[in-house]
Short mmCIF file of C-alpha atoms in Angstrom, two decimals:
data_model
loop_
_atom_site.label_atom_id
_atom_site.label_comp_id
_atom_site.label_asym_id
_atom_site.label_seq_id
_atom_site.Cartn_x
_atom_site.Cartn_y
_atom_site.Cartn_z
CA MET A 364 0.00 0.00 0.00
CA GLU A 365 2.80 2.38 -0.82
CA ILE A 366 1.72 5.96 -1.58
CA VAL A 367 4.56 7.59 -3.43
CA SER A 368 3.54 8.64 -6.94
CA VAL A 369 1.39 11.35 -8.52
CA GLU A 370 -1.06 8.83 -9.98
CA THR A 371 -1.55 7.36 -6.51
CA TYR A 372 -2.52 10.73 -5.06
CA LEU A 373 -4.86 11.38 -8.00
CA LEU A 374 -6.62 8.07 -7.41
CA LEU A 375 -7.09 8.86 -3.75
CA LEU A 376 -8.36 12.35 -4.57
CA LEU A 377 -10.93 11.04 -7.07
CA LEU A 378 -12.19 8.45 -4.63
CA TRP A 379 -12.36 11.00 -1.86
CA LEU A 380 -14.45 13.38 -3.98
CA PHE A 381 -16.70 10.55 -5.10
CA SER A 382 -17.21 9.25 -1.58
CA THR A 383 -18.17 12.65 -0.15
CA LEU A 384 -21.29 12.58 -2.32
CA PHE A 385 -22.55 9.75 -0.14
CA VAL A 386 -21.45 10.96 3.27
CA HIS A 387 -24.64 12.85 4.17
CA SER A 388 -26.97 9.94 3.42
CA TYR A 389 -24.54 7.45 4.99
CA LEU A 390 -24.49 9.39 8.26
CA LYS A 391 -28.30 9.45 8.29
CA ILE A 392 -28.44 5.68 7.88
CA SER A 393 -25.78 5.16 10.56
CA ARG A 394 -27.65 7.30 13.07
CA ARG A 395 -30.93 5.49 12.33
CA ASN A 396 -29.26 2.09 12.82
CA ASN A 397 -27.56 3.19 16.04
CA ASN A 398 -30.89 4.36 17.50
CA SER A 399 -32.67 1.14 16.63
CA THR A 400 -33.94 -0.90 19.57
CA VAL A 401 -33.87 -4.17 17.57
CA PRO A 402 -31.10 -6.45 18.95
CA PRO A 403 -28.66 -8.03 16.49
CA SER A 404 -29.65 -11.47 15.22
CA VAL A 405 -26.19 -12.94 15.87
CA PRO A 406 -24.71 -11.72 19.16
CA SER A 407 -20.98 -11.09 18.89
CA ARG A 408 -18.44 -8.69 20.25
CA LEU A 409 -16.35 -7.31 17.42
CA PRO A 410 -13.34 -5.02 17.97
CA PRO A 411 -14.03 -1.26 17.92
CA THR A 412 -14.10 0.44 14.54
CA PRO A 413 -13.99 4.11 13.48
CA LEU A 414 -16.55 5.66 11.16
CA ALA A 415 -16.13 4.22 7.65
CA LEU A 416 -16.83 6.06 4.39
CA PRO A 417 -18.49 4.50 1.33
CA LEU A 418 -16.13 2.71 -1.06
CA VAL A 419 -12.88 3.65 0.69
CA GLY A 420 -13.86 2.48 4.17
CA HIS A 421 -11.16 3.68 6.57
CA LEU A 422 -8.53 4.61 3.96
CA TYR A 423 -9.16 8.27 4.72
CA LEU A 424 -7.39 7.70 8.08
CA PHE A 425 -4.14 6.68 6.42
CA GLY A 426 -1.15 8.71 5.35
CA PRO A 427 1.87 7.60 3.32
CA LEU A 428 3.42 5.76 6.29
CA GLN A 429 0.94 3.03 7.12
CA HIS A 430 2.70 1.76 10.27
CA ARG A 431 2.48 5.24 11.80
CA SER A 432 -1.17 5.60 10.75
CA PHE A 433 -2.05 2.26 12.37
CA ARG A 434 -0.40 3.43 15.61
CA THR A 435 -2.33 6.73 15.56
CA ILE A 436 -5.60 4.84 15.13
CA ALA A 437 -4.68 2.43 17.95
CA ARG A 438 -3.97 5.29 20.35
CA ARG A 439 -7.53 6.50 19.84
CA PHE A 440 -9.51 3.27 19.56
CA GLY A 441 -7.39 0.66 21.35
CA PRO A 442 -4.73 -1.98 20.58
CA LEU A 443 -7.13 -4.14 18.52
CA VAL A 444 -9.12 -2.16 15.94
CA ARG A 445 -11.34 -3.37 13.11
CA LEU A 446 -10.79 -1.50 9.84
CA ARG A 447 -12.18 -1.75 6.32
CA LEU A 448 -9.66 -1.03 3.57
CA GLY A 449 -11.49 -0.80 0.27
CA SER A 450 -11.75 -4.06 -1.66
CA LEU A 451 -9.51 -5.88 0.86
CA GLY A 452 -12.44 -5.86 3.24
CA TYR A 453 -12.02 -5.91 6.99
CA LEU A 454 -8.83 -6.53 8.93
CA VAL A 455 -7.85 -6.08 12.54
CA SER A 456 -4.89 -3.93 13.50
CA VAL A 457 -2.68 -5.21 16.34
CA CYS A 458 -0.47 -2.63 18.06
CA SER A 459 0.32 -4.04 21.51
CA PRO A 460 2.62 -6.80 22.83
CA ALA A 461 -0.23 -8.40 24.81
CA VAL A 462 -2.46 -8.82 21.76
CA ALA A 463 0.50 -9.94 19.63
CA LYS A 464 1.16 -12.66 22.20
CA GLU A 465 -2.40 -13.93 21.80
CA LEU A 466 -1.92 -14.18 18.04
CA PHE A 467 1.60 -15.59 17.97
CA LYS A 468 1.28 -17.94 20.96
CA THR A 469 -2.28 -18.65 22.10
CA ASN A 470 -3.67 -18.67 18.53
CA ASP A 471 -0.44 -19.47 16.70
CA ILE A 472 -1.74 -22.30 14.48
CA ASN A 473 -4.97 -20.43 13.78
CA PHE A 474 -3.00 -17.42 12.48
CA ALA A 475 -0.24 -19.38 10.75
CA SER A 476 -1.45 -18.51 7.22
CA ARG A 477 -1.08 -15.31 5.25
CA PRO A 478 -3.83 -13.58 3.25
CA ARG A 479 -3.69 -13.56 -0.50
CA LEU A 480 -2.37 -10.27 -1.89
CA ALA A 481 -2.92 -8.65 -5.25
CA GLY A 482 -0.22 -9.43 -7.81
CA LEU A 483 0.27 -13.11 -7.01
CA GLU A 484 -1.58 -14.02 -10.20
CA TYR A 485 1.23 -12.30 -12.11
CA ILE A 486 4.15 -13.97 -10.30
CA GLY A 487 2.77 -17.37 -9.25
CA GLU A 488 -0.23 -18.57 -7.29
CA GLY A 489 -0.13 -18.12 -3.54
CA ASP A 490 -0.11 -21.77 -2.53
CA SER A 491 2.88 -22.47 -4.83
CA ARG A 492 4.94 -19.80 -3.08
CA PHE A 493 6.55 -20.48 0.27
CA ALA A 494 6.05 -16.88 1.43
CA PHE A 495 2.29 -16.95 0.86
CA ALA A 496 1.38 -20.63 1.02
CA SER A 497 -1.34 -21.66 3.43
CA TYR A 498 -0.19 -23.40 6.58
CA GLY A 499 -0.13 -27.06 5.57
CA PRO A 500 2.06 -29.91 4.27
CA TYR A 501 3.70 -27.90 1.47
CA TRP A 502 4.63 -24.96 3.71
CA LYS A 503 5.90 -27.29 6.46
CA PHE A 504 8.06 -29.20 3.96
CA MET A 505 9.64 -26.03 2.57
CA LYS A 506 10.17 -24.59 6.06
CA LYS A 507 11.97 -27.79 7.03
CA LEU A 508 14.27 -27.43 4.03
CA CYS A 509 15.07 -23.87 5.04
CA VAL A 510 15.75 -24.67 8.67
CA ASN A 511 17.65 -27.95 8.16
CA GLU A 512 19.48 -27.30 4.90
CA LEU A 513 20.02 -23.61 4.23
CA PHE A 514 19.93 -21.83 7.60
CA SER A 515 21.10 -24.56 9.99
CA THR A 516 24.08 -23.80 12.23
CA ARG A 517 26.10 -26.47 10.43
CA LYS A 518 25.31 -25.01 7.02
CA LEU A 519 25.98 -21.42 8.08
CA ASP A 520 29.32 -22.44 9.59
CA ARG A 521 30.33 -24.17 6.36
CA MET A 522 29.30 -21.12 4.31
CA VAL A 523 31.42 -18.67 6.33
CA ARG A 524 33.92 -18.45 3.45
CA ILE A 525 31.23 -17.04 1.15
CA ARG A 526 30.24 -14.35 3.65
CA ARG A 527 33.87 -13.47 4.31
CA GLU A 528 34.67 -13.11 0.61
CA GLU A 529 31.62 -10.92 0.00
CA LEU A 530 32.46 -8.78 3.03
CA HIS A 531 35.95 -8.19 1.64
CA TRP A 532 34.37 -7.29 -1.69
CA LEU A 533 32.27 -4.65 0.11
CA LEU A 534 35.27 -3.29 2.02
CA GLY A 535 37.29 -3.19 -1.21
CA SER A 536 34.51 -1.22 -2.89
CA LEU A 537 34.51 1.24 0.00
CA SER A 538 38.29 1.47 -0.25
CA GLU A 539 37.98 2.52 -3.89
CA ARG A 540 35.49 5.26 -2.97
CA ALA A 541 37.74 6.36 -0.13
CA GLY A 542 40.77 6.58 -2.42
CA ALA A 543 38.85 8.66 -4.95
CA GLN A 544 37.03 10.68 -2.25
CA GLU A 545 33.73 9.73 -3.92
CA PRO A 546 30.39 9.17 -2.16
CA ALA A 547 29.42 5.54 -1.63
CA ASP A 548 25.82 4.55 -2.34
CA MET A 549 25.35 2.35 0.71
CA ASP A 550 21.93 1.19 -0.45
CA ALA A 551 23.37 -0.19 -3.69
CA LEU A 552 26.50 -1.66 -2.08
CA LEU A 553 24.70 -3.39 0.78
CA THR A 554 22.05 -4.74 -1.59
CA ALA A 555 24.81 -6.16 -3.81
CA LEU A 556 26.44 -7.74 -0.75
CA THR A 557 23.26 -9.55 0.36
CA ASN A 558 22.43 -10.39 -3.28
CA ASN A 559 25.71 -12.19 -3.69
CA ILE A 560 25.57 -14.03 -0.37
CA ILE A 561 22.08 -15.40 -1.07
CA CYS A 562 22.89 -16.21 -4.69
CA ARG A 563 26.03 -18.12 -3.80
CA MET A 564 24.37 -20.03 -0.97
CA ALA A 565 21.29 -20.87 -3.03
CA MET A 566 22.65 -21.26 -6.56
CA SER A 567 26.48 -21.09 -6.38
CA THR A 568 26.53 -18.04 -8.62
CA ARG A 569 27.68 -14.52 -7.89
CA CYS A 570 25.21 -12.04 -9.33
CA SER A 571 27.70 -9.20 -9.60
CA GLY A 572 30.00 -11.42 -11.62
CA ASN A 573 27.52 -11.59 -14.51
CA MET A 574 26.08 -8.29 -15.73
CA ASN A 575 22.93 -9.94 -17.05
CA ASP A 576 22.31 -11.76 -13.77
CA ALA A 577 23.13 -8.61 -11.79
CA GLU A 578 20.51 -6.63 -13.71
CA VAL A 579 17.88 -9.34 -13.27
CA CYS A 580 18.56 -9.62 -9.53
CA LYS A 581 18.43 -5.87 -9.08
CA LYS A 582 15.06 -5.68 -10.82
CA VAL A 583 13.68 -8.60 -8.82
CA VAL A 584 14.59 -7.03 -5.50
CA GLN A 585 13.61 -3.46 -6.32
CA GLU A 586 10.84 -3.70 -8.89
CA LEU A 587 8.88 -6.64 -7.50
CA ILE A 588 8.61 -5.01 -4.09
CA GLU A 589 7.91 -1.54 -5.47
CA ILE A 590 5.39 -2.59 -8.13
CA ALA A 591 3.63 -5.13 -5.92
CA ALA A 592 3.10 -2.43 -3.28
CA LYS A 593 1.56 -0.10 -5.88
CA LEU A 594 -0.57 -2.88 -7.31
CA ASN A 595 -1.95 -3.69 -3.87
CA LEU A 596 -2.78 -0.03 -3.35
CA VAL A 597 -4.77 0.04 -6.60
CA ASN A 598 -6.51 -3.18 -5.55
CA VAL A 599 -7.43 -1.67 -2.18
CA LEU A 600 -9.04 1.27 -3.97
CA GLY A 601 -11.71 -1.07 -5.27
CA PHE A 602 -13.12 -0.74 -8.76
CA LEU A 603 -9.68 -0.57 -10.43
CA GLY A 604 -8.70 -3.86 -8.79
CA GLY A 605 -8.43 -6.35 -11.66
CA MET A 606 -8.16 -3.94 -14.58
CA ASP A 607 -4.40 -3.20 -14.51
CA VAL A 608 -5.10 0.28 -15.87
CA LEU A 609 -1.67 1.54 -14.79
CA GLY A 610 0.23 -1.44 -16.20
CA TYR A 611 1.67 -2.64 -12.90
CA GLY A 612 0.56 -6.22 -13.57
CA LYS A 613 2.34 -6.30 -16.92
CA ARG A 614 5.51 -4.89 -15.37
CA LEU A 615 5.37 -7.56 -12.66
CA THR A 616 4.95 -10.27 -15.28
CA ASP A 617 7.93 -8.98 -17.28
CA VAL A 618 10.41 -8.81 -14.41
CA HIS A 619 9.17 -12.13 -13.00
CA GLY A 620 9.69 -13.77 -16.41
CA LYS A 621 13.27 -12.51 -16.64
CA PHE A 622 14.07 -13.92 -13.24
CA MET A 623 12.48 -17.27 -14.06
CA THR A 624 14.52 -17.47 -17.28
CA MET A 625 17.72 -16.84 -15.34
CA VAL A 626 16.88 -19.49 -12.73
CA GLU A 627 15.96 -22.00 -15.45
CA ARG A 628 19.43 -21.57 -16.97
CA ILE A 629 21.11 -22.02 -13.59
CA MET A 630 18.89 -25.03 -12.87
CA LYS A 631 20.00 -26.70 -16.09
CA GLU A 632 23.64 -26.04 -15.20
CA HIS A 633 23.07 -27.76 -11.85
CA GLU A 634 21.38 -30.72 -13.52
CA GLU A 635 24.34 -31.08 -15.89
CA LYS A 636 26.70 -30.92 -12.91
CA GLN A 637 24.73 -33.66 -11.16
CA GLN A 638 24.91 -35.82 -14.28
CA ARG A 639 28.69 -35.35 -14.47
CA LYS A 640 28.96 -36.26 -10.81
CA ARG A 641 26.96 -39.46 -11.33
CA LYS A 642 29.19 -40.40 -14.27
CA GLN A 643 32.26 -39.61 -12.18
CA MET A 644 31.03 -41.93 -9.44
CA SER A 645 30.58 -44.65 -12.06
CA GLY A 646 34.19 -44.10 -13.16
CA THR A 647 33.78 -42.50 -16.60
CA GLY A 648 33.12 -39.04 -17.94
CA GLY A 649 30.93 -40.13 -20.80
CA ASP A 650 33.73 -40.45 -23.38
CA GLY A 651 35.34 -43.49 -21.86
CA GLU A 652 37.86 -41.49 -19.82
CA GLU A 653 37.88 -41.01 -16.10
CA TYR A 654 36.25 -37.73 -15.11
CA HIS A 655 37.16 -35.57 -12.11
CA GLU A 656 35.34 -32.48 -10.89
CA GLN A 657 36.34 -30.29 -7.99
CA GLU A 658 34.34 -31.14 -4.88
CA GLN A 659 31.83 -28.41 -4.09
CA GLU A 660 29.49 -27.76 -1.23
CA GLU A 661 25.90 -28.57 -2.14
CA ASP A 662 23.83 -25.42 -2.53
CA LEU A 663 20.08 -25.06 -2.07
CA MET A 664 19.43 -25.62 -5.78
CA ASP A 665 21.12 -29.04 -5.55
CA ILE A 666 19.02 -29.92 -2.52
CA LEU A 667 15.76 -28.83 -4.16
CA LEU A 668 16.54 -30.75 -7.35
CA LYS A 669 17.26 -33.88 -5.32
CA ALA A 670 13.97 -33.46 -3.48
CA SER A 671 12.11 -33.08 -6.77
CA GLN A 672 13.65 -36.32 -8.05
CA ASP A 673 13.00 -38.30 -4.86
CA ASP A 674 9.88 -40.44 -5.26
CA LYS A 675 9.83 -41.02 -1.49
CA ALA A 676 9.92 -37.32 -0.56
CA GLU A 677 7.06 -35.94 1.54
CA ILE A 678 6.26 -33.42 -1.21
CA LYS A 679 6.95 -33.88 -4.92
CA LEU A 680 8.36 -30.50 -5.91
CA GLN A 681 7.56 -29.21 -9.37
CA ARG A 682 10.04 -27.23 -11.44
CA ASP A 683 8.13 -23.95 -11.16
CA GLU A 684 7.75 -24.41 -7.41
CA ILE A 685 11.54 -24.52 -7.08
CA LYS A 686 11.86 -21.31 -9.09
CA VAL A 687 9.31 -19.30 -7.14
CA PHE A 688 10.71 -20.59 -3.84
CA LEU A 689 14.14 -19.28 -4.82
CA GLN A 690 12.56 -15.99 -5.86
CA ASP A 691 10.88 -15.62 -2.46
CA LEU A 692 14.14 -16.45 -0.72
CA PHE A 693 16.06 -14.05 -2.89
CA ILE A 694 13.71 -11.12 -2.33
CA ALA A 695 13.32 -11.63 1.41
CA GLY A 696 16.98 -12.37 2.10
CA THR A 697 18.32 -9.49 0.04
CA GLU A 698 15.99 -6.63 0.88
CA THR A 699 15.51 -7.03 4.61
CA ALA A 700 19.16 -7.41 5.66
CA SER A 701 20.47 -4.63 3.39
CA VAL A 702 17.80 -2.20 4.63
CA ALA A 703 18.59 -2.98 8.28
CA MET A 704 22.35 -2.50 7.81
CA GLN A 705 21.80 0.85 6.12
CA TRP A 706 19.70 2.00 9.09
CA ALA A 707 22.39 0.76 11.50
CA LEU A 708 25.19 2.71 9.82
CA ALA A 709 22.98 5.80 9.61
CA GLU A 710 22.22 5.63 13.35
CA LEU A 711 25.90 5.20 14.18
CA ILE A 712 26.89 8.19 12.02
CA ASN A 713 24.22 10.27 13.79
CA HIS A 714 25.49 9.07 17.19
CA PRO A 715 29.30 9.46 17.23
CA GLY A 716 29.48 8.27 20.83
CA ALA A 717 27.94 4.92 19.88
CA PHE A 718 30.20 4.73 16.83
CA LYS A 719 33.28 5.17 19.05
CA LYS A 720 32.06 2.64 21.63
CA MET A 721 31.64 0.03 18.93
CA ARG A 722 35.07 0.69 17.40
CA ASP A 723 36.80 0.64 20.79
CA GLU A 724 35.12 -2.69 21.63
CA ILE A 725 36.24 -4.23 18.33
CA GLU A 726 39.83 -3.07 18.78
CA ARG A 727 39.95 -4.41 22.34
CA ALA A 728 38.65 -7.81 21.19
CA ILE A 729 40.95 -8.15 18.18
CA GLY A 730 44.00 -6.57 19.74
CA ASN A 731 47.10 -6.37 17.58
CA SER A 732 46.12 -9.14 15.15
CA CYS A 733 45.59 -6.66 12.28
CA ARG A 734 42.62 -8.43 10.74
CA VAL A 735 39.04 -7.65 9.88
CA VAL A 736 36.37 -8.72 12.37
CA GLU A 737 34.98 -12.23 11.80
CA ASP A 738 32.00 -14.34 12.83
CA SER A 739 33.97 -15.93 15.66
CA ASP A 740 34.52 -12.49 17.25
CA ILE A 741 30.84 -11.62 17.63
CA PRO A 742 30.21 -13.44 20.96
CA ASN A 743 32.92 -11.18 22.44
CA LEU A 744 31.34 -8.01 21.02
CA PRO A 745 28.21 -7.31 23.12
CA TYR A 746 27.98 -3.65 22.05
CA VAL A 747 27.92 -4.70 18.39
CA GLN A 748 25.07 -7.11 19.17
CA ALA A 749 23.21 -4.48 21.20
CA THR A 750 23.53 -1.97 18.36
CA ILE A 751 21.98 -4.39 15.87
CA MET A 752 19.17 -5.15 18.35
CA GLU A 753 18.47 -1.46 18.84
CA THR A 754 18.50 -0.84 15.08
CA LEU A 755 16.00 -3.65 14.51
CA ARG A 756 13.84 -2.35 17.36
CA LEU A 757 13.61 1.13 15.86
CA HIS A 758 13.67 0.13 12.20
CA PRO A 759 12.26 -3.39 11.68
CA ALA A 760 12.80 -4.29 8.03
CA VAL A 761 9.17 -5.43 7.70
CA PRO A 762 7.09 -3.04 9.86
CA LEU A 763 3.71 -4.69 9.22
CA ILE A 764 3.12 -8.45 9.32
CA LEU A 765 -0.02 -9.94 7.78
CA ARG A 766 -1.75 -13.08 9.00
CA GLU A 767 -5.16 -14.69 8.39
CA SER A 768 -7.21 -16.86 10.74
CA SER A 769 -8.36 -20.31 9.67
CA ARG A 770 -11.28 -20.53 12.14
CA ASP A 771 -13.36 -18.47 14.55
CA CYS A 772 -11.54 -17.41 17.70
CA THR A 773 -11.46 -14.89 20.52
CA VAL A 774 -8.59 -12.40 20.86
CA ALA A 775 -8.32 -9.78 23.61
CA GLY A 776 -11.95 -10.49 24.53
CA PHE A 777 -13.23 -9.83 21.00
CA ASP A 778 -14.76 -12.32 18.55
CA LEU A 779 -12.86 -12.77 15.29
CA PRO A 780 -14.50 -14.89 12.56
CA ALA A 781 -12.60 -17.26 10.29
CA LYS A 782 -10.67 -15.61 7.45
CA THR A 783 -10.04 -12.50 9.54
CA LYS A 784 -6.97 -10.67 8.28
CA ALA A 785 -4.68 -9.44 11.04
CA CYS A 786 -2.05 -6.74 10.59
CA ILE A 787 0.54 -6.90 13.38
CA ASN A 788 2.31 -3.55 13.67
CA VAL A 789 5.80 -4.66 14.65
CA TRP A 790 7.09 -1.10 14.34
CA ALA A 791 4.58 0.16 16.94
CA ILE A 792 5.07 -2.83 19.26
CA ASN A 793 8.86 -2.32 19.27
CA ARG A 794 8.27 1.28 20.37
CA ASP A 795 5.59 0.63 22.99
CA PRO A 796 6.17 3.24 25.76
CA ASP A 797 4.85 0.82 28.38
CA GLU A 798 7.70 -1.57 27.55
CA TRP A 799 10.57 0.73 26.58
CA LYS A 800 11.98 3.85 28.21
CA ASP A 801 12.41 6.68 25.67
CA PRO A 802 11.12 4.33 22.96
CA ASP A 803 11.95 6.60 20.00
CA GLU A 804 15.58 7.16 21.04
CA PHE A 805 18.57 5.20 19.73
CA HIS A 806 20.14 3.73 22.85
CA PRO A 807 21.95 0.37 22.45
CA GLU A 808 22.80 0.35 26.15
CA ARG A 809 19.19 -0.63 26.94
CA PHE A 810 20.19 -4.20 25.96
CA LEU A 811 23.30 -4.22 28.20
CA ASN A 812 23.99 -4.68 31.89
CA SER A 813 25.95 -2.07 33.82
CA ASP A 814 29.15 -4.09 33.25
CA GLY A 815 28.66 -4.05 29.47
CA THR A 816 27.48 -7.63 29.09
CA LEU A 817 24.28 -8.50 27.24
CA ARG A 818 21.13 -8.54 29.34
CA ILE A 819 19.83 -12.12 29.19
CA GLY A 820 16.53 -12.30 27.38
CA SER A 821 16.28 -8.58 26.58
CA GLY A 822 17.24 -9.04 22.95
CA ASP A 823 15.65 -12.42 22.30
CA MET A 824 14.66 -12.49 18.62
CA LYS A 825 13.13 -15.97 18.45
CA GLY A 826 9.58 -14.64 18.52
CA GLN A 827 8.93 -15.31 22.22
CA ASN A 828 9.72 -11.79 23.44
CA PHE A 829 6.45 -10.18 22.40
CA HIS A 830 7.48 -6.56 22.90
CA PHE A 831 10.45 -7.06 20.54
CA LEU A 832 9.51 -8.75 17.26
CA PRO A 833 11.91 -7.66 14.49
CA PHE A 834 11.54 -11.01 12.68
CA GLY A 835 7.90 -11.69 13.53
CA GLY A 836 6.67 -14.41 15.84
CA GLY A 837 5.12 -17.85 16.04
CA ARG A 838 5.86 -20.72 13.71
CA ARG A 839 5.65 -18.40 10.71
CA MET A 840 8.45 -16.09 11.84
CA CYS A 841 11.33 -15.48 9.45
CA PRO A 842 13.32 -18.73 8.95
CA GLY A 843 16.44 -16.80 7.91
CA THR A 844 16.94 -14.97 11.22
CA SER A 845 20.27 -16.69 11.99
CA LEU A 846 21.77 -15.83 8.60
CA ALA A 847 20.52 -12.23 8.74
CA LEU A 848 22.06 -11.67 12.18
CA ARG A 849 25.41 -13.17 11.16
CA VAL A 850 25.58 -10.95 8.10
CA MET A 851 24.49 -7.81 9.95
CA HIS A 852 26.79 -8.25 12.95
CA VAL A 853 29.97 -8.78 10.97
CA THR A 854 29.22 -6.30 8.17
CA VAL A 855 28.30 -3.38 10.41
CA ALA A 856 31.23 -4.11 12.71
CA ALA A 857 33.68 -4.24 9.77
CA MET A 858 32.36 -0.98 8.29
CA VAL A 859 32.92 0.73 11.64
CA GLN A 860 36.32 -0.93 12.17
CA CYS A 861 37.77 0.04 8.80
CA PHE A 862 36.36 3.48 7.94
CA ASP A 863 35.16 6.83 9.15
CA TYR A 864 32.35 8.49 7.18
CA ARG A 865 31.59 12.01 6.00
CA LEU A 866 28.15 12.98 4.73
CA VAL A 867 27.86 14.67 1.35
CA GLY A 868 27.00 18.35 0.95
CA GLY A 869 28.34 19.33 4.35
CA ALA A 870 25.47 17.67 6.21
CA THR A 871 26.08 16.81 9.86
CA LYS A 872 23.17 14.39 10.33
CA VAL A 873 21.71 11.62 8.20
CA ASN A 874 18.12 12.27 7.13
CA MET A 875 16.21 9.50 8.94
CA ARG A 876 12.86 9.93 7.19
CA GLU A 877 11.12 6.68 6.25
CA THR A 878 9.23 5.77 3.11
CA GLY A 879 6.14 3.59 2.93
CA GLY A 880 6.02 0.11 1.43
CA PHE A 881 6.41 -3.55 2.30
CA THR A 882 9.85 -2.88 3.75
CA LEU A 883 10.89 0.06 5.94
CA ARG A 884 13.34 1.85 3.67
CA MET A 885 15.06 5.20 4.10
CA ALA A 886 13.29 7.94 2.14
CA HIS A 887 16.74 9.26 1.21
CA PRO A 888 19.17 6.33 0.78
CA LEU A 889 22.44 6.78 2.61
CA HIS A 890 25.25 8.33 0.57
CA CYS A 891 28.49 9.03 2.41
CA ILE A 892 32.20 9.33 1.71
CA PRO A 893 34.31 6.62 3.41
CA LEU A 894 37.47 8.02 4.99
CA PRO A 895 40.61 5.85 5.26
CA ARG A 896 41.84 5.21 8.77
CA THR A 897 45.51 5.48 9.60
CA ASN A 898 45.60 2.09 11.34
CA LYS A 899 46.38 -1.19 9.61
CA SER A 900 42.82 -2.43 9.32
CA PHE A 901 42.11 -0.15 6.35
CA TYR A 902 45.08 -1.41 4.39
CA LEU A 903 44.24 -4.98 5.36
CA CYS A 904 40.78 -4.53 3.84
CA LYS A 905 42.43 -3.39 0.65
CA ARG A 906 44.83 -6.34 0.55
CA ASN A 907 42.08 -8.84 1.32
CA ASP A 908 40.05 -7.55 -1.60
CA GLU A 909 43.02 -7.73 -3.94
#
């Protein structure tokens, strides 16, 4: 529901003008119904709801930043509010930790599915996509693959070389900007970093190494999210829903097709590699001679192809299901981590004291070893961990989480029928003033004890700390949490260890305005000039990249 373009504002203006023609008669009907002494035929206690307008429902209450609008409504009507958003119908807005606990714990299975969004018909049906599949055998099977094969501790440990190489690529890119005194586009660089990590783990290919693949990946991450948000806005507005008058559906189809073509090519390469491996195990390379191929770690594509060929597998994966699963993984893994790291660096630049504390902690932990921070250092860097926690508290990558109930239930004393859509406002929950002191302030120390150690349980991100939900909660919470944290910890720490930063145009503070959309992006992406440090770590970054 992103509101960013001129055509979006025009649509809202037209609907507003049209709806005002009905307001007078609507208010008359509402007053007559409210004064009626006839009891309702089906007694139920629904959550409170503001006055709705014809056609647009409660859209008139929303500004460009939906998470902030939901919080404003909650402050007036309560933590569980029933709203009608155009053609999407009714949903309930959840803005408190207590109500979130009822959804993610008490009613976890009931709210383990996601509602169908506009645009899925252009990029694959909902139940064939892991991100939007209903809670059932298919979703459970794919979740198991994620947890056991791609994001397991064993797998992440074995993939540390990939993350280290991509980190050195990032530091080398910053070194080049520093040498030329040129601004670095941190949005582009951090997106490329996460692109490459996910691509190499999933498909053993580095997107930035192939210009065609790099362009496809960039469009997938940026255009799919941007266009899908606009398409859902048009769908919410009602009568324009399935007409694609602005061409967003066609654009989605085009970029989706390019990605699917790329993955099909990579899939065929993997199948050829598997065939060569089978021939190697049989002792010949197909031409009568012994064949040898360098041993490689199995990536997710290999695992998915094996599952699709296994007649005894719980789920028989189809070719297109593999492709859309990789697309979901690619979009989620790239966008969320890169956005969070950009916010973290921006906060540290705006808070020089926190920047210095982090650097001092890193230098104490590493000592005179003259190397870039690594995964193994993170347990000894509590301030680094606290800084990432505080960044995710203030700027959760996905500020609004959507769920849908599978049956009737009661939440916070209110009756919710089956198929109720629930919008959990993670952004508002993470800033609840009843749970956090100075909730809008950047203060990493809130996660630390007086001696500088981490406060046990304060930064739990496994979905059981219901006033801190950066990755969601319940069984449907983000399966890539472990990978995201590993990437964020080391990358942010290395950027602080190796460089100082100067803002462009003589600015002294980063503009921290947000923009609306599925992810919580900076309205003005971070551009800054990296400054070389005089210590050895800067030159080490340069040598590692070379």
